[in-house]
């Protein structure tokens, strides 16, 4: 056992990321005392991990009345405590680019390590997620039930309503989040750091996602608050990012409602070191676009409508990608219910994803259409009503690539489905009953040992259907013929 505050300060000084030395120990003790209070400052602890020590200090602060008991209040204090091992932005950036000049992958690895060690990436929360894979006709799809983000306490919601409304920072992607203390209605960011990156004539930021959905899940954000727009510049920047960050993919949500992401008001991309099912999918049809014989092109065997372009010359890839984007923006096929515009309202855009394969660059363009109809008021190419009991939210970049981010309600709801299938007392949600009955009919011999696997496989099959719903050109003969008509309208040589 050792003294709590003394051990915390020792860990701060010993951290390879900290700017403090042993000479700063007394100063650090006093700064921590100012945050958590002096009562109980000499208590002992068995913890040695810095984040565990931080949690104990937060609990002490609550006892001492220095911090409220709500999650949001404790999180703000926790971020402030972890700020002591987090160098200022200027130091973080100077270290990153100095190391990058000799060892790019090491620079990225060090920044990722800092973002974990200072508790900006919420590893304990992420570990709560339920994750599994399911075999489908399109390969193994990846499923995550997202349990990492804490649900809002009703008391916190009520307290936040009493606060004076603030528009600072403008959103959770704004540069002004770096070092922001946080409040009941905005997350703590005292320990948040952003690497500055020049993309063409624009300055962007590189940061990690605090509640990551996959390995090294990162965000690239425009340092200016400008809306998302898919353009030629988008393709240029995505290809540049996968060159700057070895081993990372970079992709963008679409820029239209229904098919776009949750934050359309601030231009940003996502990336990381993860292999998605779509990346592993092979080409179903291969051809060459006229005038672009140096680029391999084809339709990906995938439930959504994906054109894959592969080549060594980034500029040539950008030229072809933008030609396809512009062609798609005005292309309609009424027989297949593909509508480019309603009046002046555009319906067509793309979800682009870039990656490297050795010395080659690869760009996937996922065709998107966001028009609605009387039968499908949520979107013709959006999850249809019969699958919304599992997934009704927008199909964004991550889902497009084959990783389902499912709502936390499903943890309890699927447990009730399992009880229903086993003939046990249950509280099955009405909207799951038809689906559960189909599972029961196809698996009459399921047991307590197999029911979880069977239900998870059924969830995966629903997600495959979700992606099929979002696919503009279906996998049937008519759909694939229509896809080739679009391709041929651009011009192919074989």
GROMACS .gro file of C-alpha atoms in nm:
model
  494
    1UNK     CA    1   0.000   0.000   0.000
    2UNK     CA    2   0.117   0.355  -0.071
    3UNK     CA    3  -0.017   0.707  -0.041
    4UNK     CA    4  -0.276   0.787  -0.307
    5UNK     CA    5  -0.167   1.136  -0.414
    6UNK     CA    6   0.204   1.057  -0.380
    7UNK     CA    7   0.164   0.749  -0.603
    8UNK     CA    8  -0.038   0.944  -0.861
    9UNK     CA    9   0.230   1.214  -0.880
   10UNK     CA   10   0.508   0.954  -0.905
   11UNK     CA   11   0.328   0.792  -1.200
   12UNK     CA   12   0.288   1.132  -1.367
   13UNK     CA   13   0.659   1.208  -1.332
   14UNK     CA   14   0.759   0.863  -1.460
   15UNK     CA   15   0.527   0.878  -1.764
   16UNK     CA   16   0.721   0.906  -2.093
   17UNK     CA   17   0.457   1.153  -2.211
   18UNK     CA   18   0.479   1.394  -1.916
   19UNK     CA   19   0.680   1.718  -1.929
   20UNK     CA   20   0.732   1.705  -1.550
   21UNK     CA   21   1.039   1.584  -1.359
   22UNK     CA   22   1.099   1.479  -0.999
   23UNK     CA   23   1.171   1.842  -0.909
   24UNK     CA   24   0.804   1.918  -0.987
   25UNK     CA   25   0.665   1.665  -0.736
   26UNK     CA   26   0.572   1.906  -0.456
   27UNK     CA   27   0.412   2.142  -0.707
   28UNK     CA   28   0.209   1.855  -0.855
   29UNK     CA   29   0.094   1.735  -0.513
   30UNK     CA   30  -0.033   2.085  -0.435
   31UNK     CA   31  -0.212   2.117  -0.771
   32UNK     CA   32  -0.385   1.782  -0.715
   33UNK     CA   33  -0.482   1.884  -0.360
   34UNK     CA   34  -0.637   2.199  -0.501
   35UNK     CA   35  -0.856   1.984  -0.726
   36UNK     CA   36  -0.961   1.707  -0.486
   37UNK     CA   37  -0.932   1.865  -0.140
   38UNK     CA   38  -0.691   1.798   0.145
   39UNK     CA   39  -0.920   1.581   0.358
   40UNK     CA   40  -0.814   1.218   0.316
   41UNK     CA   41  -0.510   1.320   0.113
   42UNK     CA   42  -0.290   1.075   0.303
   43UNK     CA   43  -0.511   0.770   0.244
   44UNK     CA   44  -0.343   0.460   0.111
   45UNK     CA   45  -0.404   0.276  -0.214
   46UNK     CA   46  -0.318  -0.056  -0.375
   47UNK     CA   47  -0.362   0.088  -0.725
   48UNK     CA   48  -0.061   0.142  -0.950
   49UNK     CA   49  -0.225   0.223  -1.284
   50UNK     CA   50  -0.255   0.596  -1.349
   51UNK     CA   51  -0.617   0.580  -1.464
   52UNK     CA   52  -0.717   0.373  -1.160
   53UNK     CA   53  -0.542   0.625  -0.936
   54UNK     CA   54  -0.728   0.906  -1.113
   55UNK     CA   55  -1.060   0.732  -1.046
   56UNK     CA   56  -0.977   0.708  -0.675
   57UNK     CA   57  -0.885   1.078  -0.666
   58UNK     CA   58  -1.217   1.167  -0.831
   59UNK     CA   59  -1.401   0.961  -0.569
   60UNK     CA   60  -1.207   1.147  -0.297
   61UNK     CA   61  -1.305   1.480  -0.452
   62UNK     CA   62  -1.672   1.377  -0.444
   63UNK     CA   63  -1.637   1.287  -0.076
   64UNK     CA   64  -1.478   1.624  -0.008
   65UNK     CA   65  -1.749   1.814  -0.191
   66UNK     CA   66  -1.503   1.937  -0.455
   67UNK     CA   67  -1.689   1.756  -0.731
   68UNK     CA   68  -2.051   1.664  -0.794
   69UNK     CA   69  -2.157   1.300  -0.812
   70UNK     CA   70  -2.299   1.311  -1.167
   71UNK     CA   71  -2.098   1.128  -1.433
   72UNK     CA   72  -2.047   1.448  -1.631
   73UNK     CA   73  -1.906   1.628  -1.327
   74UNK     CA   74  -1.674   1.343  -1.237
   75UNK     CA   75  -1.562   1.317  -1.600
   76UNK     CA   76  -1.465   1.684  -1.608
   77UNK     CA   77  -1.250   1.646  -1.298
   78UNK     CA   78  -1.100   1.320  -1.426
   79UNK     CA   79  -0.997   1.485  -1.754
   80UNK     CA   80  -0.842   1.774  -1.561
   81UNK     CA   81  -0.638   1.531  -1.348
   82UNK     CA   82  -0.518   1.343  -1.658
   83UNK     CA   83  -0.426   1.674  -1.816
   84UNK     CA   84  -0.120   1.677  -1.591
   85UNK     CA   85   0.046   1.398  -1.793
   86UNK     CA   86  -0.067   1.549  -2.123
   87UNK     CA   87   0.178   1.801  -2.273
   88UNK     CA   88   0.049   2.127  -2.422
   89UNK     CA   89  -0.062   2.110  -2.787
   90UNK     CA   90   0.258   2.279  -2.909
   91UNK     CA   91   0.473   2.014  -2.739
   92UNK     CA   92   0.256   1.724  -2.860
   93UNK     CA   93   0.275   1.853  -3.217
   94UNK     CA   94   0.648   1.926  -3.203
   95UNK     CA   95   0.719   1.574  -3.073
   96UNK     CA   96   0.491   1.414  -3.331
   97UNK     CA   97   0.643   1.581  -3.636
   98UNK     CA   98   1.003   1.548  -3.511
   99UNK     CA   99   0.961   1.172  -3.472
  100UNK     CA  100   0.755   1.153  -3.794
  101UNK     CA  101   1.048   1.290  -3.997
  102UNK     CA  102   1.241   0.970  -3.923
  103UNK     CA  103   0.976   0.717  -3.819
  104UNK     CA  104   0.619   0.800  -3.933
  105UNK     CA  105   0.463   0.486  -3.783
  106UNK     CA  106   0.636   0.548  -3.448
  107UNK     CA  107   0.500   0.904  -3.435
  108UNK     CA  108   0.146   0.775  -3.487
  109UNK     CA  109   0.198   0.494  -3.233
  110UNK     CA  110   0.324   0.740  -2.969
  111UNK     CA  111   0.026   0.971  -3.015
  112UNK     CA  112  -0.210   0.675  -2.995
  113UNK     CA  113  -0.036   0.562  -2.674
  114UNK     CA  114  -0.071   0.908  -2.521
  115UNK     CA  115  -0.440   0.919  -2.613
  116UNK     CA  116  -0.491   0.590  -2.425
  117UNK     CA  117  -0.263   0.656  -2.127
  118UNK     CA  118  -0.421   0.994  -2.053
  119UNK     CA  119  -0.771   0.839  -2.061
  120UNK     CA  120  -0.888   1.040  -2.362
  121UNK     CA  121  -0.966   0.709  -2.535
  122UNK     CA  122  -1.206   0.543  -2.292
  123UNK     CA  123  -1.065   0.190  -2.294
  124UNK     CA  124  -1.269   0.066  -1.996
  125UNK     CA  125  -1.593   0.191  -2.153
  126UNK     CA  126  -1.509   0.048  -2.496
  127UNK     CA  127  -1.445  -0.292  -2.338
  128UNK     CA  128  -1.814  -0.306  -2.243
  129UNK     CA  129  -1.922  -0.329  -2.608
  130UNK     CA  130  -2.057  -0.660  -2.734
  131UNK     CA  131  -1.881  -0.763  -3.055
  132UNK     CA  132  -1.908  -1.069  -3.280
  133UNK     CA  133  -1.884  -1.173  -3.645
  134UNK     CA  134  -2.149  -1.343  -3.856
  135UNK     CA  135  -2.097  -1.535  -4.183
  136UNK     CA  136  -2.315  -1.410  -4.472
  137UNK     CA  137  -2.321  -1.432  -4.850
  138UNK     CA  138  -2.089  -1.130  -4.851
  139UNK     CA  139  -1.831  -1.268  -4.608
  140UNK     CA  140  -1.816  -1.228  -4.231
  141UNK     CA  141  -1.994  -0.911  -4.120
  142UNK     CA  142  -1.880  -0.743  -3.797
  143UNK     CA  143  -2.141  -0.660  -3.533
  144UNK     CA  144  -2.104  -0.427  -3.235
  145UNK     CA  145  -2.370  -0.345  -2.978
  146UNK     CA  146  -2.250  -0.007  -2.859
  147UNK     CA  147  -2.245   0.006  -2.478
  148UNK     CA  148  -1.946   0.237  -2.434
  149UNK     CA  149  -2.113   0.576  -2.431
  150UNK     CA  150  -2.274   0.633  -2.089
  151UNK     CA  151  -2.646   0.698  -2.098
  152UNK     CA  152  -2.753   1.039  -1.977
  153UNK     CA  153  -2.864   1.053  -1.614
  154UNK     CA  154  -3.209   1.219  -1.590
  155UNK     CA  155  -3.065   1.443  -1.318
  156UNK     CA  156  -2.790   1.556  -1.555
  157UNK     CA  157  -3.045   1.625  -1.829
  158UNK     CA  158  -3.256   1.832  -1.590
  159UNK     CA  159  -2.952   2.021  -1.460
  160UNK     CA  160  -2.825   2.091  -1.814
  161UNK     CA  161  -3.159   2.254  -1.903
  162UNK     CA  162  -3.100   2.508  -1.627
  163UNK     CA  163  -2.762   2.610  -1.769
  164UNK     CA  164  -2.725   2.920  -1.980
  165UNK     CA  165  -2.715   2.796  -2.340
  166UNK     CA  166  -2.373   2.811  -2.499
  167UNK     CA  167  -2.257   2.764  -2.857
  168UNK     CA  168  -1.895   2.721  -2.752
  169UNK     CA  169  -1.744   2.498  -2.876
  170UNK     CA  170  -1.959   2.500  -3.192
  171UNK     CA  171  -1.972   2.118  -3.200
  172UNK     CA  172  -1.774   1.818  -3.080
  173UNK     CA  173  -1.543   1.839  -3.383
  174UNK     CA  174  -1.446   2.204  -3.336
  175UNK     CA  175  -1.080   2.283  -3.268
  176UNK     CA  176  -1.196   2.473  -2.959
  177UNK     CA  177  -1.254   2.139  -2.787
  178UNK     CA  178  -0.879   2.104  -2.731
  179UNK     CA  179  -0.836   2.161  -2.358
  180UNK     CA  180  -1.202   2.255  -2.297
  181UNK     CA  181  -1.306   2.190  -1.939
  182UNK     CA  182  -1.647   2.046  -2.028
  183UNK     CA  183  -1.989   2.096  -1.873
  184UNK     CA  184  -2.310   1.900  -1.817
  185UNK     CA  185  -2.411   1.928  -2.183
  186UNK     CA  186  -2.065   1.910  -2.344
  187UNK     CA  187  -1.797   1.644  -2.284
  188UNK     CA  188  -1.478   1.705  -2.088
  189UNK     CA  189  -1.180   1.772  -2.314
  190UNK     CA  190  -0.906   1.903  -2.081
  191UNK     CA  191  -0.684   1.607  -2.180
  192UNK     CA  192  -0.767   1.630  -2.552
  193UNK     CA  193  -0.494   1.701  -2.809
  194UNK     CA  194  -0.505   1.743  -3.186
  195UNK     CA  195  -0.221   1.698  -3.436
  196UNK     CA  196  -0.219   1.968  -3.705
  197UNK     CA  197  -0.195   1.833  -4.061
  198UNK     CA  198  -0.171   2.029  -4.386
  199UNK     CA  199  -0.391   1.888  -4.663
  200UNK     CA  200  -0.330   2.090  -4.978
  201UNK     CA  201  -0.404   2.451  -4.886
  202UNK     CA  202  -0.618   2.359  -4.584
  203UNK     CA  203  -0.512   2.287  -4.228
  204UNK     CA  204  -0.677   1.985  -4.072
  205UNK     CA  205  -0.662   1.814  -3.735
  206UNK     CA  206  -0.590   1.450  -3.650
  207UNK     CA  207  -0.732   1.306  -3.328
  208UNK     CA  208  -0.857   0.975  -3.195
  209UNK     CA  209  -1.219   0.891  -3.119
  210UNK     CA  210  -1.277   0.869  -2.741
  211UNK     CA  211  -1.535   0.591  -2.789
  212UNK     CA  212  -1.364   0.397  -3.067
  213UNK     CA  213  -1.564   0.154  -3.280
  214UNK     CA  214  -1.254  -0.020  -3.419
  215UNK     CA  215  -0.875  -0.034  -3.383
  216UNK     CA  216  -0.709   0.311  -3.378
  217UNK     CA  217  -1.037   0.477  -3.478
  218UNK     CA  218  -0.942   0.834  -3.560
  219UNK     CA  219  -1.102   1.154  -3.687
  220UNK     CA  220  -0.958   1.397  -3.940
  221UNK     CA  221  -1.131   1.733  -3.904
  222UNK     CA  222  -1.118   2.058  -4.095
  223UNK     CA  223  -0.989   2.326  -3.858
  224UNK     CA  224  -1.245   2.563  -4.013
  225UNK     CA  225  -1.614   2.509  -3.936
  226UNK     CA  226  -1.735   2.431  -4.288
  227UNK     CA  227  -2.010   2.188  -4.394
  228UNK     CA  228  -1.940   1.845  -4.538
  229UNK     CA  229  -1.918   1.843  -4.917
  230UNK     CA  230  -1.807   1.550  -5.133
  231UNK     CA  231  -1.596   1.698  -5.413
  232UNK     CA  232  -1.277   1.645  -5.607
  233UNK     CA  233  -1.093   1.788  -5.305
  234UNK     CA  234  -1.239   1.508  -5.089
  235UNK     CA  235  -1.075   1.241  -5.306
  236UNK     CA  236  -0.745   1.431  -5.309
  237UNK     CA  237  -0.744   1.463  -4.931
  238UNK     CA  238  -0.841   1.103  -4.858
  239UNK     CA  239  -0.565   0.970  -5.081
  240UNK     CA  240  -0.317   1.210  -4.924
  241UNK     CA  241  -0.417   1.096  -4.575
  242UNK     CA  242  -0.352   0.728  -4.645
  243UNK     CA  243  -0.008   0.832  -4.770
  244UNK     CA  244   0.065   1.043  -4.460
  245UNK     CA  245  -0.062   0.779  -4.214
  246UNK     CA  246   0.085   0.438  -4.306
  247UNK     CA  247  -0.152   0.146  -4.258
  248UNK     CA  248  -0.459   0.364  -4.205
  249UNK     CA  249  -0.769   0.382  -4.422
  250UNK     CA  250  -0.947   0.715  -4.462
  251UNK     CA  251  -1.312   0.759  -4.556
  252UNK     CA  252  -1.590   1.012  -4.556
  253UNK     CA  253  -1.956   0.993  -4.475
  254UNK     CA  254  -2.185   1.107  -4.754
  255UNK     CA  255  -2.289   1.472  -4.755
  256UNK     CA  256  -2.668   1.437  -4.777
  257UNK     CA  257  -2.932   1.370  -4.507
  258UNK     CA  258  -3.050   1.008  -4.460
  259UNK     CA  259  -2.739   0.863  -4.627
  260UNK     CA  260  -2.494   1.098  -4.454
  261UNK     CA  261  -2.335   1.101  -4.113
  262UNK     CA  262  -2.460   1.252  -3.789
  263UNK     CA  263  -2.256   1.574  -3.822
  264UNK     CA  264  -2.307   1.725  -4.168
  265UNK     CA  265  -2.226   2.078  -4.052
  266UNK     CA  266  -1.851   2.016  -4.002
  267UNK     CA  267  -1.633   1.862  -4.271
  268UNK     CA  268  -1.446   1.561  -4.136
  269UNK     CA  269  -1.324   1.213  -4.225
  270UNK     CA  270  -1.271   0.894  -4.027
  271UNK     CA  271  -0.979   0.654  -4.038
  272UNK     CA  272  -0.790   0.388  -3.849
  273UNK     CA  273  -0.597   0.065  -3.860
  274UNK     CA  274  -0.873  -0.187  -3.920
  275UNK     CA  275  -0.967  -0.432  -4.193
  276UNK     CA  276  -1.337  -0.409  -4.272
  277UNK     CA  277  -1.539  -0.680  -4.448
  278UNK     CA  278  -1.587  -0.461  -4.757
  279UNK     CA  279  -1.212  -0.427  -4.799
  280UNK     CA  280  -1.184  -0.807  -4.816
  281UNK     CA  281  -1.465  -0.838  -5.073
  282UNK     CA  282  -1.354  -0.924  -5.425
  283UNK     CA  283  -1.459  -0.774  -5.757
  284UNK     CA  284  -1.773  -0.922  -5.911
  285UNK     CA  285  -1.719  -0.752  -6.247
  286UNK     CA  286  -1.399  -0.595  -6.380
  287UNK     CA  287  -1.366  -0.342  -6.663
  288UNK     CA  288  -1.164  -0.044  -6.781
  289UNK     CA  289  -1.296   0.309  -6.807
  290UNK     CA  290  -1.218   0.470  -7.143
  291UNK     CA  291  -0.915   0.695  -7.113
  292UNK     CA  292  -0.816   0.541  -6.780
  293UNK     CA  293  -0.651   0.219  -6.895
  294UNK     CA  294  -0.390   0.255  -6.619
  295UNK     CA  295  -0.660   0.211  -6.351
  296UNK     CA  296  -0.813  -0.122  -6.254
  297UNK     CA  297  -1.186  -0.082  -6.202
  298UNK     CA  298  -1.474  -0.305  -6.105
  299UNK     CA  299  -1.794  -0.363  -5.911
  300UNK     CA  300  -1.737  -0.506  -5.564
  301UNK     CA  301  -1.931  -0.814  -5.457
  302UNK     CA  302  -2.111  -0.633  -5.178
  303UNK     CA  303  -2.473  -0.564  -5.074
  304UNK     CA  304  -2.425  -0.194  -5.140
  305UNK     CA  305  -2.329  -0.050  -5.480
  306UNK     CA  306  -1.951  -0.009  -5.480
  307UNK     CA  307  -1.709   0.084  -5.759
  308UNK     CA  308  -1.345   0.009  -5.677
  309UNK     CA  309  -1.061   0.197  -5.847
  310UNK     CA  310  -0.697   0.090  -5.805
  311UNK     CA  311  -0.388   0.258  -5.946
  312UNK     CA  312  -0.044   0.398  -5.874
  313UNK     CA  313  -0.113   0.760  -5.974
  314UNK     CA  314  -0.321   0.954  -5.721
  315UNK     CA  315  -0.406   1.233  -5.966
  316UNK     CA  316  -0.541   0.986  -6.221
  317UNK     CA  317  -0.753   0.818  -5.953
  318UNK     CA  318  -0.891   1.156  -5.846
  319UNK     CA  319  -0.973   1.248  -6.207
  320UNK     CA  320  -1.168   0.927  -6.262
  321UNK     CA  321  -1.338   0.935  -5.920
  322UNK     CA  322  -1.464   1.286  -5.979
  323UNK     CA  323  -1.585   1.195  -6.327
  324UNK     CA  324  -1.789   0.912  -6.171
  325UNK     CA  325  -1.919   1.140  -5.892
  326UNK     CA  326  -2.036   1.403  -6.139
  327UNK     CA  327  -2.196   1.141  -6.364
  328UNK     CA  328  -2.379   0.983  -6.069
  329UNK     CA  329  -2.502   1.319  -5.939
  330UNK     CA  330  -2.724   1.360  -6.245
  331UNK     CA  331  -2.800   0.997  -6.331
  332UNK     CA  332  -3.151   0.853  -6.302
  333UNK     CA  333  -3.297   0.513  -6.384
  334UNK     CA  334  -3.672   0.541  -6.316
  335UNK     CA  335  -3.732   0.171  -6.391
  336UNK     CA  336  -3.516   0.088  -6.088
  337UNK     CA  337  -3.649   0.376  -5.874
  338UNK     CA  338  -3.317   0.561  -5.895
  339UNK     CA  339  -3.388   0.936  -5.891
  340UNK     CA  340  -3.113   1.198  -5.910
  341UNK     CA  341  -3.324   1.500  -5.817
  342UNK     CA  342  -3.666   1.612  -5.706
  343UNK     CA  343  -3.697   1.964  -5.840
  344UNK     CA  344  -3.377   2.134  -5.722
  345UNK     CA  345  -3.318   1.887  -5.438
  346UNK     CA  346  -3.025   1.653  -5.513
  347UNK     CA  347  -3.049   1.288  -5.410
  348UNK     CA  348  -2.720   1.143  -5.533
  349UNK     CA  349  -2.378   1.142  -5.373
  350UNK     CA  350  -2.105   0.893  -5.282
  351UNK     CA  351  -1.944   0.753  -4.969
  352UNK     CA  352  -1.569   0.735  -5.055
  353UNK     CA  353  -1.306   0.518  -4.883
  354UNK     CA  354  -0.930   0.529  -4.955
  355UNK     CA  355  -0.656   0.282  -4.863
  356UNK     CA  356  -0.312   0.163  -4.974
  357UNK     CA  357  -0.229  -0.183  -5.107
  358UNK     CA  358   0.149  -0.192  -5.126
  359UNK     CA  359   0.250   0.079  -5.372
  360UNK     CA  360  -0.102   0.109  -5.515
  361UNK     CA  361  -0.381   0.340  -5.403
  362UNK     CA  362  -0.735   0.205  -5.378
  363UNK     CA  363  -1.051   0.414  -5.378
  364UNK     CA  364  -1.398   0.270  -5.317
  365UNK     CA  365  -1.695   0.481  -5.426
  366UNK     CA  366  -2.024   0.371  -5.272
  367UNK     CA  367  -2.319   0.509  -5.469
  368UNK     CA  368  -2.587   0.665  -5.247
  369UNK     CA  369  -2.945   0.781  -5.315
  370UNK     CA  370  -3.151   0.949  -5.043
  371UNK     CA  371  -3.492   0.999  -5.203
  372UNK     CA  372  -3.807   0.891  -5.019
  373UNK     CA  373  -4.144   0.749  -5.123
  374UNK     CA  374  -4.486   0.683  -4.976
  375UNK     CA  375  -4.386   0.319  -4.915
  376UNK     CA  376  -4.049   0.417  -4.768
  377UNK     CA  377  -4.082   0.758  -4.599
  378UNK     CA  378  -3.752   0.705  -4.412
  379UNK     CA  379  -3.569   0.658  -4.742
  380UNK     CA  380  -3.599   0.417  -5.034
  381UNK     CA  381  -3.234   0.316  -4.973
  382UNK     CA  382  -3.251   0.317  -4.594
  383UNK     CA  383  -3.324   0.020  -4.364
  384UNK     CA  384  -3.684  -0.077  -4.437
  385UNK     CA  385  -3.947  -0.104  -4.164
  386UNK     CA  386  -3.919  -0.481  -4.124
  387UNK     CA  387  -3.552  -0.460  -4.016
  388UNK     CA  388  -3.572  -0.144  -3.806
  389UNK     CA  389  -3.630  -0.352  -3.492
  390UNK     CA  390  -3.254  -0.415  -3.517
  391UNK     CA  391  -3.122  -0.109  -3.702
  392UNK     CA  392  -3.317   0.203  -3.796
  393UNK     CA  393  -3.040   0.462  -3.778
  394UNK     CA  394  -2.861   0.605  -4.083
  395UNK     CA  395  -2.618   0.377  -4.265
  396UNK     CA  396  -2.299   0.579  -4.243
  397UNK     CA  397  -1.939   0.516  -4.339
  398UNK     CA  398  -1.867   0.247  -4.079
  399UNK     CA  399  -2.180   0.044  -4.152
  400UNK     CA  400  -2.120   0.079  -4.528
  401UNK     CA  401  -1.789  -0.104  -4.481
  402UNK     CA  402  -1.956  -0.394  -4.297
  403UNK     CA  403  -1.931  -0.303  -3.928
  404UNK     CA  404  -2.273  -0.267  -3.765
  405UNK     CA  405  -2.299  -0.017  -3.480
  406UNK     CA  406  -2.618  -0.129  -3.309
  407UNK     CA  407  -2.801   0.057  -3.030
  408UNK     CA  408  -2.748  -0.039  -2.663
  409UNK     CA  409  -3.118  -0.133  -2.620
  410UNK     CA  410  -3.038  -0.459  -2.800
  411UNK     CA  411  -2.832  -0.598  -2.513
  412UNK     CA  412  -3.143  -0.646  -2.299
  413UNK     CA  413  -3.383  -0.700  -2.587
  414UNK     CA  414  -3.183  -0.987  -2.737
  415UNK     CA  415  -3.161  -1.149  -2.393
  416UNK     CA  416  -3.544  -1.147  -2.388
  417UNK     CA  417  -3.548  -1.296  -2.740
  418UNK     CA  418  -3.331  -1.581  -2.612
  419UNK     CA  419  -3.568  -1.644  -2.320
  420UNK     CA  420  -3.862  -1.649  -2.562
  421UNK     CA  421  -3.687  -1.902  -2.786
  422UNK     CA  422  -3.614  -2.123  -2.484
  423UNK     CA  423  -3.974  -2.108  -2.363
  424UNK     CA  424  -3.883  -1.913  -2.050
  425UNK     CA  425  -4.068  -1.621  -1.892
  426UNK     CA  426  -3.976  -1.315  -2.093
  427UNK     CA  427  -4.055  -0.957  -2.180
  428UNK     CA  428  -4.015  -0.985  -2.556
  429UNK     CA  429  -4.063  -0.654  -2.737
  430UNK     CA  430  -4.354  -0.674  -2.980
  431UNK     CA  431  -4.142  -0.554  -3.270
  432UNK     CA  432  -3.910  -0.857  -3.229
  433UNK     CA  433  -4.185  -1.123  -3.220
  434UNK     CA  434  -4.219  -1.204  -3.593
  435UNK     CA  435  -3.840  -1.224  -3.622
  436UNK     CA  436  -3.813  -1.444  -3.311
  437UNK     CA  437  -4.084  -1.677  -3.447
  438UNK     CA  438  -3.887  -1.716  -3.770
  439UNK     CA  439  -3.575  -1.805  -3.573
  440UNK     CA  440  -3.774  -2.060  -3.372
  441UNK     CA  441  -3.919  -2.217  -3.689
  442UNK     CA  442  -3.576  -2.256  -3.852
  443UNK     CA  443  -3.401  -2.377  -3.534
  444UNK     CA  444  -3.647  -2.610  -3.358
  445UNK     CA  445  -3.365  -2.790  -3.174
  446UNK     CA  446  -3.189  -2.488  -3.026
  447UNK     CA  447  -3.069  -2.522  -2.666
  448UNK     CA  448  -2.942  -2.300  -2.389
  449UNK     CA  449  -2.591  -2.375  -2.514
  450UNK     CA  450  -2.663  -2.269  -2.874
  451UNK     CA  451  -2.927  -1.996  -2.843
  452UNK     CA  452  -2.685  -1.701  -2.813
  453UNK     CA  453  -2.490  -1.805  -3.122
  454UNK     CA  454  -2.813  -1.860  -3.318
  455UNK     CA  455  -2.952  -1.519  -3.220
  456UNK     CA  456  -2.624  -1.347  -3.304
  457UNK     CA  457  -2.618  -1.515  -3.645
  458UNK     CA  458  -2.976  -1.397  -3.702
  459UNK     CA  459  -2.872  -1.041  -3.611
  460UNK     CA  460  -2.592  -1.063  -3.866
  461UNK     CA  461  -2.835  -1.176  -4.135
  462UNK     CA  462  -3.060  -0.879  -4.055
  463UNK     CA  463  -2.761  -0.647  -4.090
  464UNK     CA  464  -2.688  -0.800  -4.431
  465UNK     CA  465  -3.048  -0.715  -4.525
  466UNK     CA  466  -2.999  -0.363  -4.390
  467UNK     CA  467  -2.706  -0.317  -4.626
  468UNK     CA  468  -2.904  -0.466  -4.914
  469UNK     CA  469  -3.181  -0.213  -4.845
  470UNK     CA  470  -2.920   0.066  -4.858
  471UNK     CA  471  -2.778  -0.067  -5.185
  472UNK     CA  472  -2.894   0.134  -5.485
  473UNK     CA  473  -2.839  -0.149  -5.735
  474UNK     CA  474  -2.964  -0.481  -5.603
  475UNK     CA  475  -2.777  -0.810  -5.646
  476UNK     CA  476  -3.041  -0.957  -5.878
  477UNK     CA  477  -3.013  -0.968  -6.256
  478UNK     CA  478  -3.208  -0.645  -6.312
  479UNK     CA  479  -3.006  -0.457  -6.052
  480UNK     CA  480  -2.669  -0.565  -6.186
  481UNK     CA  481  -2.776  -0.488  -6.544
  482UNK     CA  482  -2.875  -0.141  -6.425
  483UNK     CA  483  -2.540  -0.097  -6.251
  484UNK     CA  484  -2.359  -0.179  -6.575
  485UNK     CA  485  -2.577   0.070  -6.764
  486UNK     CA  486  -2.451   0.343  -6.532
  487UNK     CA  487  -2.091   0.226  -6.575
  488UNK     CA  488  -2.128   0.218  -6.954
  489UNK     CA  489  -2.276   0.568  -6.952
  490UNK     CA  490  -1.937   0.691  -6.829
  491UNK     CA  491  -1.756   0.495  -7.098
  492UNK     CA  492  -1.580   0.159  -7.076
  493UNK     CA  493  -1.341  -0.023  -7.307
  494UNK     CA  494  -1.377  -0.375  -7.169
   0.00000   0.00000   0.00000
